[in-house]
Amino acid sequence: MSPAVLDQYEMVIGLEVHCQLATKTKIFCGCAVDTGSDPNTNVCPVCLGLPGALPVLSRAAVDLAIRGAVALNCQVQSESVFARKNYFYPDLPKGYQISQYDKPYALRGHLDITTSAGEKRIGITRIHMEDDAGKSQHDGFRDSDRYTYVDLNRSGTPLIEIVSEPDLRSSDEAFAYMTEVKQALQFAEVSTCDMEKGHLRCDANVSVRKKGATTLGTRAEVKNVNSFRFLKQAIDYEFERQVAIVESGGHIVQETRLFDANTGETFSMRSKEDAHDYRYFPEPDLVPLRIGAAWFDEVKSAMPELPQARRARFSTQYGLSDYDVNVLTATRDLADYFERVASSAGDAKAAANWVMGDLSAALKAGDIEIGASPVKPESLGSLIKLIASGELSGKLAKEIFPKMFATGDEPAAIMDREGLRQISDSSAIEKIVDEVLAANPKQVEQYKGGKTTVIGFLVGQVMKASRGQAAPGAVNALLAEKLK
Ligand code: ADP
Ligand code: MG
Ligand code: ZN
């Protein structure tokens, strides 16, 4: 499709995001949420779907679901109802998922996103709670050509599904929205949002229409989009595919498609089911969920600071630039780390520079998460304090930092071990200055003859002679003094 043709169209995107709540146990039974146990070991009659086993709703799951709703600016409903969503799948032993349908626990939220096109508010239609299914394993076994294995450890894991309004208009906006959702849920400690582990999953509903049109086009729902990058690819691919169909006089089929990460394309999986296909009906084994003001307030008042509030505070409390604030609040772990460095260093600007500079580069090079940084925030704070007190020059600090990163040792220990203390004692520096002046009569001559720029060379010689340990300020002052 030529850009001119594509430009006549607008894409419309609504996202359904599944997020695994960070509880220790499952939503309707006491089994542990699986973190990699042997298949079918974290199971009981309830999550195996054995006849007669009765579900009991986990309070911890509801607590986190409420937090999620608050983090996404939704209205928590005082009464909501669980419903059976009926479908057959080998990894769904009950024959239905317990979800919420016409009375979800949270409605009408929003998140503000920022893209190159500016700031925009994205509506959130609703959030509902549900249980996850198990996992079918089609590969990896000797007889995988003939059998599919089922692991039910995941069955009954608590999820919330966050449904956005069809307010997104580009893959960039979808990306920004997902970023905000993830940040909000991580900061609120609702979920780890680890996409690789499937703790955050996203289905993208995409349609196209001529610019200026007021009705929505028919949508395709793309499943299996398990990274932010794939989300962008899948949406952009869908847009072009749908425009090509419309341009050639065809109709978009409402269907469920799968994204293939290898080709960057989407392909048809099945015609899209409608809600009535699921024969939703209220779950007879669970009473309606009532969340009263007391419960809501208790959860809300115990919530950690949300991303927006934290960004605002970082800018006022620490006087950081918008850019620095955005980088440092990208994840909860990074924001926490930075604050610990700032508080132990007593200098937020220097803390920001070290965290965003040398530390981030080293972490990136080693593919290490900030939470696993070999340099503890307090050690980085000590390094900054040593510079401030004049015991270390900036240059020496840059030499010490990689050693801290490699060993996890305190900067003072490394300085002592390697004899890397900055020399600020002026008599010691004076001695070196005198030696350098004596050894470089030609440059001294030139300086006195008016070529004052040679002082740079002389400073360099002193620094070299002191193995970089002389305090540069003191060296400059002494040289200028002696050359007068
Ligand atoms: P379902 O669960 O069947 O997919 P929903 O009505 O809950 O149904 O819609 C799911 C998502 O699809 C929502 O995020 C919504 O914003 C989005 N959506 C609905 N219609 C369109 C459309 N025409 N184009 C793009 N997205 C749409
Ligand atoms: Mg859907
Ligand atoms: Zn169980």
PDB file of C-alpha atoms and ligand atoms in Angstrom, residues 16 205 219 221 272, ligand 2:
ATOM      1  CA  GLU A  16      -7.687  -6.158  26.275  1.00  0.00           C
ATOM      2  CA  ASN A 205      -8.574  -5.217  18.544  1.00  0.00           C
ATOM      3  CA  ARG A 219     -12.472  -5.262  13.949  1.00  0.00           C
ATOM      4  CA  GLU A 221      -8.807  -9.330  17.340  1.00  0.00           C
ATOM      5  CA  LYS A 272     -14.730 -14.265  16.186  1.00  0.00           C
TER       6      LYS A 272
HETATM    7 MG    MG B   2     -11.804  -9.899  23.203  1.00  0.00          MG
END
